[in-house]
Structure formats: C-alpha cells, structure tokens
C-alpha cells in the first residue's frame, strides 16, 4: 500500500477526472458502494481466486469464548471471527447493488464505478494491495450494442488521456468452448486446458502442447490442437471480419457466435466513423481468467506497452445469482494504475499559479491580503517565506507545478506586485 | 454504510470538485494515504474515543493455535488477531505521512485530504459507519498566519458551494485552561469540567453548574464560575475585537493569548477585504472534543443550520510524537456529509445532455453512429429503447439530469436529428 505525495495525487486525480468525464459523456452513471461487504457475500464463490485474497474484518465485541470456539473446530472458522471484508473487486458489489436498487434504475443500466479495491497479495513489483479500478458495466442488454458501447467509451477515454491508437483484442468464451469440443477435450478437463492456453503468449504453441500433455489432457485432442495451433497461432494481429475470424477457427464452431462478433465489429466501426480503422483484433486464444464470463471477452491493448491496459467481458449469469433470475451484464475495467504509470511523463502545470515569496518582516495581514487578491484573480497561490537559497525555493515551487512567482516587499499594494515566470 | 445511486453520487462528486478546486487555489496540496494503517498506530492513544470504534483487520494466515492463545489470556488479545485497521480519522494518517515524507515536502506543508474514514458506531440517524472527511492542515507554521489561511480557505470553499454567510466561532484551549485556573478548578478535574462546559449550548448555565456539582468539582470554583456565566453566557454572538474578547473573560487570563486572537481577527479581516464584515465570533465556552488540541480552536457555522459544518484547531504536540521533535500543526475539517445534505435541494442539470429514444428496429450500428455524433459535439448521451410509456421514460431521464431528447427514426443521418428540450 502506498502514500501519494502531491505530484502523484494531482496526476491521479487529473486522470480520474478525464475518465469520469468521458464515461459520463457516453451515458454512463456513476455509483458508489461501501468498501466493506458482508463476509459471506465476498466468499460466495463468484470472486474466483480473489476470494482467498480478501482482507477480513474482525467482529466487534468478540469475547474469549467465541474466539476459542472458532479455533476448536477441525479447521479455523474464519466466518466466526469476521463478519465483513474489504471488497477485492467492483463486480461483486455491483451485483449486490443492482439486486438492491433495481427498481430505482433505468431498465438498461450503464454504471461507472471508480474506486479502490484491496487484495492481500504478497508485495511484488507492479502489484499493490490497494489499487483503483475504473469499471463500466451495462446491465439489462444482452445485445452486441452493449458491448460496442463499452468498447467505444473505453477507447474514447484512452484517446482523451492522450493514448490514441488503442485497440481491443476480442474473443468469445463460447468459441473457446466450441473449439475445445471440436478438438475432443472432455468437458471436465476444459477449465485446466484454458489455464494453459492462456499462457500461449508466454510459452508459445510448443510450450502449450507440452503443458497440456503434462496435465494428462486427452492425447488425441492435444495432437489435433497442436496441429491447428501451428497453422494459425503467432504474434501477428488478425484484422477483424468474417473471413479472418473463420480462418482463425477450426471447422465446426457455431455460426451464430461468429455472426455476433461480426455484428459487433460493424457496430464499433460505425460508431468510430468511416475514416477510422476499426481497432478490433480477433484473438481465438484470448481466455481472461475469471470463471464467470459467458460470452464476448475483450482486452485493451496499446502500442506503447506489451501488457493489457484493461479488459472485460459478458457475465450474464452472475447478477442473477442475487436476484433469482437471469440478467444480462457486460463490463469493462480500465487498469487505472497501469495507465497512470504510463502517463507519468506527461505532467501539465497549473494554468495560473503563483508563489508569493515574502520577507520575514511583512505583516501577516498584508500577506493574506496579497494572497486573497491573487486567489480572487483565479490563480492558485502559495505563500513562501524567503530563504537564503531563493533559487532552490523557486525550483521546488516549479517542480510542484507553479508557473510564476512574485517577491513581496513590505507595504506593497495587493494586486499591484510584479509577477515573473518561473524557470 | 450506504450505497450512492447516480443522482447522489453526481452531487457528491460535484461538491468534492468545488472543495478540491478552492483548496488548491489557496495553495494546499492534495495527498492520499492507504485506508489501512497498522493496528498499533491506530491504538497509540492519540485517536481519543475513536480508537474504540476502529474496524480491525484479521491477520492473514492465522492458525488455530495462535487464535486460541489470543483467547487464553486474562483479556482477549485483539492485537494478536489483528495487525491492521481502517482509519477512523485523517489526522493519525497525516501524522504518519508527514513523519515518513518530511524531506520531500515544503518546510511549511499545506495538505488537503479528501477521503473516507470508518467508525464502528451503532447505526443512528445522521451517523454513518463510512463517511467522507475533507481536511486541510498546515504543518510547520506556529503563527496566526496558518490559522488565518485555513479559515479564509474554508470560508471561500463554503462561498463557492453557494453557502455564503458562513462564520467561524473561535476560542483557544489555553484560554479555557487559564479560565478554569482563575476560578480555582484543580488541574486533574479540568478534563471532566470541560466535558460539562461543552454542553452549555444544550443545558444552559444552570444545567452546567448543576452537572459540575454532581461531578463533585471544587465547590468554590463552581460557585465562581456560575456567577461569571450568569454575566456573560447567552445565545448572542460576540463581535470579534480586543474589548469584546476581554469582556467575555474573567480577569487574570494571559494577555498574549488574547493578543494572538486579536491578530488572527485582523489577518482574516485583511484577507477578506475591507468592505466585508469579519465573520469571526469569539466563544469563550467553545471546547471541541479531541484532547490533542493545544491552542486556537474553531468551528464553522452557517445561518441555515443550528449545528456546526466543520471545525478544527491547533495540535502542536501530535505530529512530533512520530518524529521525536515538536512540529507546529493546525487543521480544519469540513463536515462533508452535512454539507452535501444541505445542498441536496440545489441540483444542477448537465449543461448539454441528450436522451436518444429509438425504436426496436433501428440497426445497432446506426444507433451507435448517432450516439457518437452527439458525444463528439460535447454532449452527454444516453440511448433508450422506446417504451409504450414515452412520457414516463422522458420524465425519468429528466430526473437523471438530462435536458433534451431526440426521437431516432431508422435511416436518419447522424448529426441531423431534431433535438427537443425535456420537461
């Protein structure tokens, strides 16, 4: 977990403001849920591996007997010690929120959630135990329209941040399933097979085939899959259209899933305008980790980095678990921490910001009158008592985003001091 | 703990943006700390009664033996079960932050913290277990200048929110102490006496005297204090100047504390401009609950409500506890939740926002092209499929802050549909 000093915090808030403004422009509505959810809800099986990483809140008013009882069973009874936990994602809270407030929301609800989540990971580079997620979700629309709105809004937010040229890698969980079926993998071995396929970028087709054999997956299926991989896999991007999609898949996958993807591509193209290349890439081996995805899945890529800047997908089954009926849902999560790191070099200074440097003997009421005059003119103002090292003082102010300074002699009239540019 | 639906969340973010912008203009710099602090730091005795209200985080990887050991002592050993906790205020984290990052901060550091805190209170009206605090603090300046900057910035933020006419009730902890000394209260009974004096607004001078006698406070001191109270106490506001301050105090309190307050009043007056009445009120019976205050204390009042909208004071001793040396510090906390409630009636709609109502048969790619054209023009845009009750649909959109709508027939050209005002 990290402290953020002023320069970092300012940059974070600027990026959040841009994302929030763009998502609002696209008709999404921001909501907020408490950071604490009930222990049972966080451990209901829909959080995947993240459930094990939840920070749990000790019950208030526990007595020694209750604590001893929690320890005396065959395994430690955490649920007897903890009744709440910090959320590990924004999807479980959204499902709970929607089930609670459905009647007060539009029939197609487009939500924004910009908020921290917590995971008790072992500290390692690039992984934080508290980090911000920026999620948009559309609940109540099972069509490609919802997926297109998410993709277009996400690309627009990226553009607005100065990260033009983003693209979206797309697949469909049902295509993966159909593909594994075509090759002859048994239903019960498919989750493990997908975990291995997810490593294709790292270990290549040969590595994938070797790991599948190690897993003891059906040998004939592995052979068929290896042969297919040799034909289509590779680092090259696939343009997005019916022919390209078909060419990247084995014979026998259902036409309607391909048609859905083709329609999605046309919709995104229409929304982005005729002159712009459609920023979609079909990736038949894109898996996405979470088990709850049920259809289209996507990842946000940018030419400047090798890793994904966000992703999401359709998860039609999950919201319904809290409601007792099926509800269509699809979400897109921007990797805020990665984007902030990427933008670190592009800081902007405040438009009008002045450091007022004064001698020790200027009366305090004069100082505040000077400051008030600058604040009233629309500037950001910091008072600094002059030190022997004036140059050092001004350099620090410049680093803090100030663009101008003025030296305040005693007796000057507020609003009539000379302002000079910094640096 | 509360969920915030779109209308509430929008209002909250608007208010936060105004406060953040005004505080930045006054030269304060925003920082952020993790919501979790170490258990020991949260229970070091500087959090007052709030320490008992901390939510504690169960240690990860506890085994049954360790849990049993925590229960087997004379009292339950919470520190053996919990290693972290949710912060109950922003002052303890600020002290830790400053001690850690002092070398990277200006010698006079003006901080903004806008963030949630948590207290395990029993649910009651107007008390929340998660709520947002907006704190500004100045560290490293022991003069009245720091206090004046906090007061002027806070009043400016209130003005910018449309709550003009705010005022500040002021006292000094050292004056309270000197006053109790003059009346003859013993040093060890003063903390209890202050708790009773803090109820003056509620129970009046007679009630205060009665409760002091019940407490068993020195009888002669209570008699002298009661007589003094009868002369000066009352609901009327005291204008702020040396004569008025002296007239509100018993003989024998130190001149230098009065001089400090008079200087503060002059500084605030100079900063607010000559024509404006100084919005300060001297209140010799203002106590403020926290034990860590060491000098000037203040509360933010507004004519529209009977309760305080914020407050703060000087706490020169606390930051030093983490550093091993004295550091001057003074802070002001705006009661964000109260201010949001106060502003609830004054919602503003989004400037340009359009609901695009379409029939079921308009192709999805056309819909997204229409939406893109409006987004590109700078509007906020929501797509809605037409329902039988068009009037109801438009009313709901108006409640959600939309100001215009357009009906989309199939085949219309993006950018060339008729927009009508809503409502």
XYZ file of N, CA and C in Angstrom, chain A residues 212-381:
510
model
N -0.045 -29.199 -21.841
C -1.310 -29.958 -21.912
C -1.034 -31.452 -21.734
N 0.046 -31.915 -22.301
C 0.381 -33.344 -22.134
C 0.736 -33.641 -20.683
N 1.497 -32.714 -20.069
C 1.820 -32.876 -18.647
C 0.564 -32.967 -17.793
N -0.425 -32.148 -18.136
C -1.698 -32.160 -17.417
C -2.440 -33.481 -17.565
N -2.027 -34.255 -18.576
C -2.730 -35.511 -18.843
C -4.021 -35.311 -19.609
N -4.083 -34.225 -20.398
C -5.287 -33.996 -21.208
C -5.370 -35.049 -22.310
N -6.592 -35.317 -22.788
C -6.831 -36.317 -23.833
C -5.803 -36.190 -24.954
N -5.050 -37.255 -25.190
C -3.887 -37.164 -26.083
C -4.278 -36.778 -27.504
N -5.324 -37.403 -28.038
C -5.728 -37.114 -29.419
C -6.140 -35.644 -29.558
N -6.777 -35.124 -28.513
C -7.215 -33.724 -28.549
C -6.001 -32.799 -28.572
N -4.997 -33.141 -27.751
C -3.790 -32.306 -27.717
C -3.102 -32.332 -29.082
N -3.021 -33.518 -29.699
C -2.399 -33.615 -31.022
C -3.121 -32.730 -32.037
N -4.448 -32.840 -32.057
C -5.237 -32.058 -33.023
C -5.064 -30.568 -32.772
N -5.073 -30.208 -31.502
C -4.949 -28.788 -31.149
C -3.567 -28.261 -31.528
N -2.533 -29.090 -31.300
C -1.169 -28.665 -31.630
C -1.017 -28.398 -33.122
N -1.613 -29.269 -33.905
C -1.553 -29.122 -35.352
C -2.253 -27.832 -35.793
N -3.428 -27.594 -35.201
C -4.184 -26.386 -35.524
C -3.394 -25.137 -35.139
N -2.837 -25.142 -33.918
C -2.052 -24.004 -33.416
C -0.914 -23.662 -34.371
N -0.237 -24.694 -34.856
C 0.898 -24.471 -35.751
C 0.453 -23.710 -36.995
N -0.804 -23.929 -37.396
C -1.326 -23.266 -38.589
C -1.723 -21.818 -38.367
N -2.316 -21.496 -37.203
C -2.898 -20.151 -37.034
C -2.212 -19.286 -35.988
N -1.564 -19.916 -34.991
C -1.042 -19.082 -33.904
C 0.126 -18.249 -34.381
N 0.482 -17.285 -33.599
C 1.601 -16.417 -33.960
C 1.358 -15.034 -33.405
N 2.370 -14.194 -33.506
C 2.258 -12.877 -32.907
C 1.454 -11.903 -33.747
N 1.204 -12.209 -35.020
C 0.605 -11.198 -35.901
C -0.854 -10.902 -35.517
N -1.230 -9.652 -35.681
C -2.606 -9.259 -35.396
C -3.515 -9.695 -36.535
N -4.688 -10.109 -36.155
C -5.659 -10.523 -37.160
C -6.649 -9.385 -37.408
N -6.818 -8.930 -38.657
C -7.864 -7.936 -38.917
C -9.232 -8.546 -38.613
N -10.221 -7.678 -38.419
C -11.488 -8.140 -37.878
C -12.552 -8.176 -38.971
N -12.968 -9.362 -39.356
C -14.023 -9.516 -40.351
C -14.392 -10.984 -40.395
N -15.494 -11.300 -41.056
C -15.986 -12.672 -41.026
C -14.939 -13.652 -41.550
N -14.299 -13.296 -42.693
C -13.334 -14.224 -43.297
C -12.165 -14.493 -42.355
N -11.650 -13.405 -41.759
C -10.500 -13.566 -40.868
C -10.862 -14.393 -39.641
N -12.046 -14.150 -39.108
C -12.458 -14.896 -37.921
C -12.589 -16.375 -38.248
N -13.244 -16.661 -39.367
C -13.415 -18.075 -39.761
C -12.065 -18.747 -39.982
N -11.142 -18.000 -40.593
C -9.834 -18.581 -40.903
C -9.025 -18.867 -39.643
N -9.412 -18.228 -38.531
C -8.658 -18.413 -37.287
C -9.267 -19.498 -36.411
N -10.302 -20.155 -36.906
C -11.018 -21.129 -36.080
C -11.077 -22.470 -36.804
N -11.182 -23.551 -36.054
C -11.375 -24.853 -36.708
C -12.784 -24.941 -37.300
N -12.959 -25.833 -38.235
C -14.292 -26.107 -38.764
C -15.214 -26.573 -37.629
N -16.503 -26.177 -37.720
C -17.465 -26.780 -36.806
C -17.870 -25.910 -35.636
N -17.328 -24.693 -35.512
C -17.817 -23.825 -34.413
C -19.098 -23.143 -34.879
N -20.005 -22.835 -33.948
C -21.351 -22.358 -34.338
C -21.318 -21.016 -35.076
N -22.095 -20.927 -36.158
C -22.170 -19.711 -36.967
C -22.678 -18.505 -36.176
N -23.624 -18.738 -35.260
C -24.259 -17.571 -34.623
C -23.283 -16.804 -33.730
N -22.289 -17.512 -33.178
C -21.323 -16.779 -32.346
C -20.426 -15.917 -33.240
N -20.049 -16.476 -34.385
C -19.244 -15.702 -35.340
C -20.043 -14.486 -35.823
N -21.326 -14.704 -36.097
C -22.174 -13.605 -36.582
C -22.265 -12.498 -35.529
N -22.340 -12.885 -34.256
C -22.391 -11.893 -33.178
C -21.130 -11.027 -33.190
N -19.981 -11.672 -33.340
C -18.712 -10.918 -33.352
C -18.624 -10.007 -34.573
N -19.067 -10.519 -35.718
C -19.018 -9.712 -36.941
C -19.906 -8.474 -36.770
N -21.101 -8.661 -36.199
C -22.005 -7.529 -35.948
C -21.388 -6.530 -34.988
N -20.731 -7.031 -33.972
C -20.058 -6.149 -33.014
C -19.001 -5.308 -33.725
N -18.245 -5.943 -34.606
C -17.214 -5.214 -35.350
C -17.817 -4.111 -36.203
N -18.935 -4.419 -36.878
C -19.581 -3.409 -37.729
C -20.097 -2.249 -36.895
N -20.640 -2.567 -35.713
C -21.192 -1.521 -34.854
C -20.083 -0.599 -34.339
N -18.991 -1.188 -33.907
C -17.875 -0.356 -33.428
C -17.354 0.516 -34.570
N -17.270 -0.067 -35.764
C -16.792 0.700 -36.917
C -17.725 1.882 -37.197
N -19.035 1.644 -37.149
C -19.996 2.719 -37.408
C -19.869 3.821 -36.363
N -19.670 3.418 -35.099
C -19.583 4.404 -34.021
C -18.298 5.214 -34.103
N -17.236 4.604 -34.594
C -15.955 5.308 -34.655
C -15.846 6.161 -35.915
N -16.760 6.014 -36.852
C -16.733 6.839 -38.061
C -16.032 6.123 -39.191
N -16.428 6.464 -40.413
C -15.981 5.720 -41.584
C -14.485 5.769 -41.827
N -13.862 6.928 -41.570
C -12.457 7.099 -41.947
C -11.479 6.375 -41.051
N -11.935 5.997 -39.863
C -11.022 5.422 -38.874
C -10.970 3.907 -39.028
N -9.777 3.340 -38.930
C -9.656 1.892 -38.994
C -10.316 1.277 -37.758
N -11.013 0.181 -37.930
C -11.658 -0.461 -36.794
C -10.585 -1.051 -35.877
N -10.554 -0.599 -34.617
C -9.436 -1.000 -33.744
C -9.708 -2.321 -33.036
N -10.244 -3.300 -33.789
C -10.534 -4.601 -33.177
C -9.614 -5.666 -33.761
N -9.206 -6.576 -32.912
C -8.340 -7.674 -33.318
C -8.955 -8.958 -32.777
N -9.188 -9.932 -33.670
C -9.729 -11.198 -33.195
C -8.599 -12.058 -32.649
N -8.763 -12.571 -31.438
C -7.740 -13.427 -30.830
C -8.416 -14.695 -30.313
N -8.368 -15.786 -31.127
C -9.094 -17.007 -30.752
C -8.550 -17.661 -29.489
N -7.384 -17.171 -28.999
C -6.787 -17.795 -27.812
C -6.826 -16.886 -26.588
N -7.575 -15.788 -26.706
C -7.778 -14.922 -25.543
C -8.709 -15.645 -24.564
N -8.307 -15.762 -23.305
C -9.071 -16.557 -22.337
C -9.718 -15.680 -21.259
N -8.979 -14.724 -20.671
C -9.410 -13.959 -19.489
C -9.637 -14.918 -18.314
N -9.075 -14.596 -17.193
C -9.048 -15.542 -16.087
C -10.382 -15.887 -15.439
N -11.254 -14.900 -15.228
C -12.400 -15.146 -14.354
C -13.363 -16.185 -14.917
N -13.825 -17.072 -14.062
C -14.715 -18.142 -14.469
C -16.113 -17.687 -14.813
N -16.463 -16.434 -14.443
C -17.865 -16.055 -14.613
C -18.212 -15.550 -16.007
N -17.231 -15.401 -16.891
C -17.550 -14.903 -18.241
C -18.346 -15.934 -19.023
N -19.317 -15.446 -19.792
C -20.235 -16.350 -20.506
C -20.283 -16.079 -22.006
N -19.665 -15.004 -22.496
C -19.766 -14.700 -23.927
C -18.556 -13.911 -24.379
N -18.809 -12.786 -25.035
C -17.719 -11.945 -25.542
C -16.756 -11.564 -24.417
N -15.463 -11.652 -24.704
C -14.441 -11.167 -23.769
C -13.484 -10.271 -24.537
N -12.913 -9.276 -23.861
C -12.018 -8.356 -24.575
C -10.916 -7.835 -23.681
N -9.840 -7.411 -24.328
C -8.719 -6.787 -23.631
C -8.290 -5.548 -24.388
N -7.882 -4.520 -23.614
C -7.478 -3.246 -24.185
C -5.967 -3.243 -24.360
N -5.504 -3.047 -25.579
C -4.066 -3.028 -25.854
C -3.661 -1.654 -26.362
N -2.398 -1.299 -26.152
C -1.881 -0.029 -26.664
C -0.476 -0.282 -27.199
N -0.148 0.315 -28.367
C 1.148 0.006 -28.968
C 2.351 0.335 -28.086
N 2.169 1.233 -27.097
C 3.334 1.645 -26.300
C 3.738 0.623 -25.248
N 2.881 -0.339 -24.951
C 3.203 -1.308 -23.899
C 2.831 -2.720 -24.330
N 3.515 -3.698 -23.780
C 3.276 -5.083 -24.132
C 2.185 -5.751 -23.324
N 1.736 -5.080 -22.256
C 0.713 -5.700 -21.419
C -0.649 -5.056 -21.680
N -1.695 -5.687 -21.186
C -3.047 -5.185 -21.396
C -3.334 -4.016 -20.454
N -4.066 -2.998 -20.941
C -4.422 -1.833 -20.120
C -5.822 -1.957 -19.529
N -6.458 -3.094 -19.754
C -7.797 -3.281 -19.206
C -8.474 -4.408 -19.949
N -9.674 -4.709 -19.531
C -10.379 -5.769 -20.212
C -11.714 -6.038 -19.547
N -12.422 -6.992 -20.099
C -13.712 -7.305 -19.512
C -14.418 -8.350 -20.328
N -15.723 -8.383 -20.176
C -16.477 -9.365 -20.925
C -17.905 -9.476 -20.430
N -18.618 -10.384 -21.065
C -20.024 -10.613 -20.723
C -20.107 -11.654 -19.613
N -20.938 -11.366 -18.599
C -21.089 -12.308 -17.476
C -22.564 -12.372 -17.111
N -23.342 -12.993 -18.008
C -24.799 -12.967 -17.876
C -25.317 -13.743 -16.680
N -24.533 -14.659 -16.137
C -25.071 -15.493 -15.058
C -24.992 -14.867 -13.678
N -24.048 -13.922 -13.472
C -23.698 -13.578 -12.095
C -24.705 -12.702 -11.360
N -25.146 -11.627 -12.006
C -26.074 -10.710 -11.330
C -27.320 -11.480 -10.886
N -27.739 -12.436 -11.757
C -28.937 -13.206 -11.465
C -28.839 -14.006 -10.175
N -27.612 -14.327 -9.744
C -27.471 -15.120 -8.518
C -28.019 -14.396 -7.318
N -27.978 -13.063 -7.328
C -28.520 -12.313 -6.193
C -30.007 -12.006 -6.382
N -30.543 -12.270 -7.585
C -31.919 -11.891 -7.894
C -32.827 -13.082 -8.118
N -32.231 -14.257 -8.352
C -33.053 -15.424 -8.649
C -33.624 -15.407 -10.050
N -33.063 -14.587 -10.960
C -33.482 -14.613 -12.358
C -32.303 -14.151 -13.210
N -32.286 -14.556 -14.472
C -31.150 -14.191 -15.320
C -31.180 -12.721 -15.691
N -30.024 -12.070 -15.624
C -29.901 -10.665 -16.021
C -28.643 -10.547 -16.883
N -28.806 -9.968 -18.066
C -27.660 -9.784 -18.959
C -26.724 -8.732 -18.383
N -25.420 -8.971 -18.473
C -24.463 -7.998 -17.948
C -23.152 -8.116 -18.694
N -22.531 -6.960 -18.928
C -21.223 -6.953 -19.576
C -20.431 -5.779 -19.001
N -19.132 -5.995 -18.764
C -18.343 -4.958 -18.103
C -16.976 -4.772 -18.724
N -16.407 -3.595 -18.466
C -15.077 -3.266 -18.964
C -14.337 -2.539 -17.860
N -13.161 -3.023 -17.506
C -12.387 -2.440 -16.420
C -11.074 -1.889 -16.961
N -10.843 -0.605 -16.743
C -9.574 0.003 -17.150
C -8.551 -0.201 -16.035
N -7.351 -0.583 -16.403
C -6.280 -0.757 -15.413
C -5.700 0.595 -15.045
N -6.355 1.251 -14.086
C -6.013 2.641 -13.768
C -4.549 2.803 -13.374
N -4.042 1.926 -12.523
C -2.668 2.096 -12.035
C -1.667 2.007 -13.193
N -1.932 1.091 -14.135
C -1.035 0.963 -15.282
C -1.075 2.214 -16.150
N -2.281 2.768 -16.328
C -2.407 3.948 -17.189
C -1.730 5.148 -16.542
N -1.893 5.309 -15.224
C -1.235 6.421 -14.527
C 0.281 6.300 -14.675
N 0.810 5.086 -14.526
C 2.250 4.903 -14.678
C 2.702 5.292 -16.091
N 1.880 4.921 -17.074
C 2.188 5.207 -18.477
C 2.201 6.710 -18.752
N 1.343 7.451 -18.046
C 1.202 8.888 -18.295
C 2.138 9.715 -17.434
N 2.951 9.055 -16.602
C 3.745 9.772 -15.609
C 4.588 10.881 -16.229
N 5.041 10.683 -17.468
C 5.956 11.650 -18.062
C 5.243 12.909 -18.550
N 3.934 12.877 -18.654
C 3.231 13.952 -19.353
C 2.506 14.911 -18.411
N 3.160 15.292 -17.306
C 2.525 16.208 -16.368
C 2.294 17.582 -16.964
N 1.176 18.164 -16.622
C 0.918 19.543 -17.022
C 0.952 20.421 -15.777
N 1.485 21.630 -15.911
C 1.488 22.568 -14.789
C 0.117 23.223 -14.686
N -0.194 23.753 -13.505
C -1.425 24.508 -13.358
C -1.361 25.748 -14.220
N -2.487 26.127 -14.806
C -2.515 27.226 -15.764
C -1.986 28.520 -15.139
N -2.603 28.979 -14.083
C -2.170 30.211 -13.443
C -1.863 29.879 -11.997
N -0.593 29.911 -11.633
C -0.224 29.551 -10.273
C 1.013 30.343 -9.876
N 0.940 30.969 -8.718
C 1.947 31.943 -8.315
C 2.468 31.619 -6.922
N 3.770 31.644 -6.754
C 4.370 31.564 -5.428
C 4.707 32.983 -4.979
N 4.170 33.378 -3.841
C 4.448 34.708 -3.304
C 5.556 34.579 -2.264
N 6.726 35.097 -2.586
C 7.889 34.983 -1.706
C 8.030 36.284 -0.914
N 8.019 36.168 0.417
C 7.993 37.367 1.246
C 9.120 37.334 2.266
N 9.532 38.526 2.697
C 10.489 38.611 3.794
C 9.783 38.316 5.108
N 10.626 38.039 6.118
C 10.090 37.675 7.417
C 9.284 38.810 8.040
N 9.630 40.076 7.676
C 9.045 41.219 8.393
C 7.754 41.736 7.764
N 7.269 41.142 6.689
C 5.994 41.619 6.138
C 4.873 41.185 7.074
N 4.016 42.127 7.513
C 2.955 41.745 8.456
C 2.035 40.671 7.861
N 1.590 39.771 8.736
C 0.768 38.638 8.299
C -0.498 39.107 7.589
N -1.110 40.196 8.078
C -2.362 40.620 7.455
C -2.104 41.137 6.032
N -0.936 41.743 5.792
C -0.586 42.143 4.416
C -0.430 40.920 3.521
N 0.270 39.897 4.049
C 0.489 38.678 3.265
C -0.833 38.074 2.812
N -1.759 37.983 3.753
C -3.045 37.342 3.424
C -3.840 38.191 2.449
N -3.682 39.520 2.520
C -4.375 40.396 1.569
C -3.810 40.199 0.159
N -2.475 40.056 0.036
C -1.867 39.759 -1.265
C -2.393 38.428 -1.793
N -2.363 37.421 -0.919
C -2.816 36.097 -1.354
C -4.263 36.163 -1.846
N -5.107 36.870 -1.088
C -6.524 36.956 -1.449
C -6.700 37.616 -2.813
N -5.880 38.628 -3.113
C -6.003 39.318 -4.403
C -5.691 38.358 -5.550
N -4.655 37.526 -5.380
C -4.315 36.563 -6.441
C -5.375 35.462 -6.554
N -5.848 34.961 -5.408
C -6.890 33.928 -5.449
C -8.119 34.476 -6.167
N -8.465 35.719 -5.868
C -9.648 36.324 -6.492
C -9.473 36.456 -8.007
N -8.224 36.583 -8.455
C -7.984 36.713 -9.902
C -8.024 35.356 -10.609
N -8.237 34.276 -9.839
C -8.354 32.953 -10.459
C -7.085 32.117 -10.370
N -6.062 32.612 -9.693
C -4.807 31.867 -9.617
C -4.802 30.917 -8.433
N -3.872 29.950 -8.503
C -3.530 29.101 -7.363
C -2.318 29.757 -6.726
N -2.337 29.896 -5.387
C -1.347 30.735 -4.716
C -0.729 30.023 -3.519
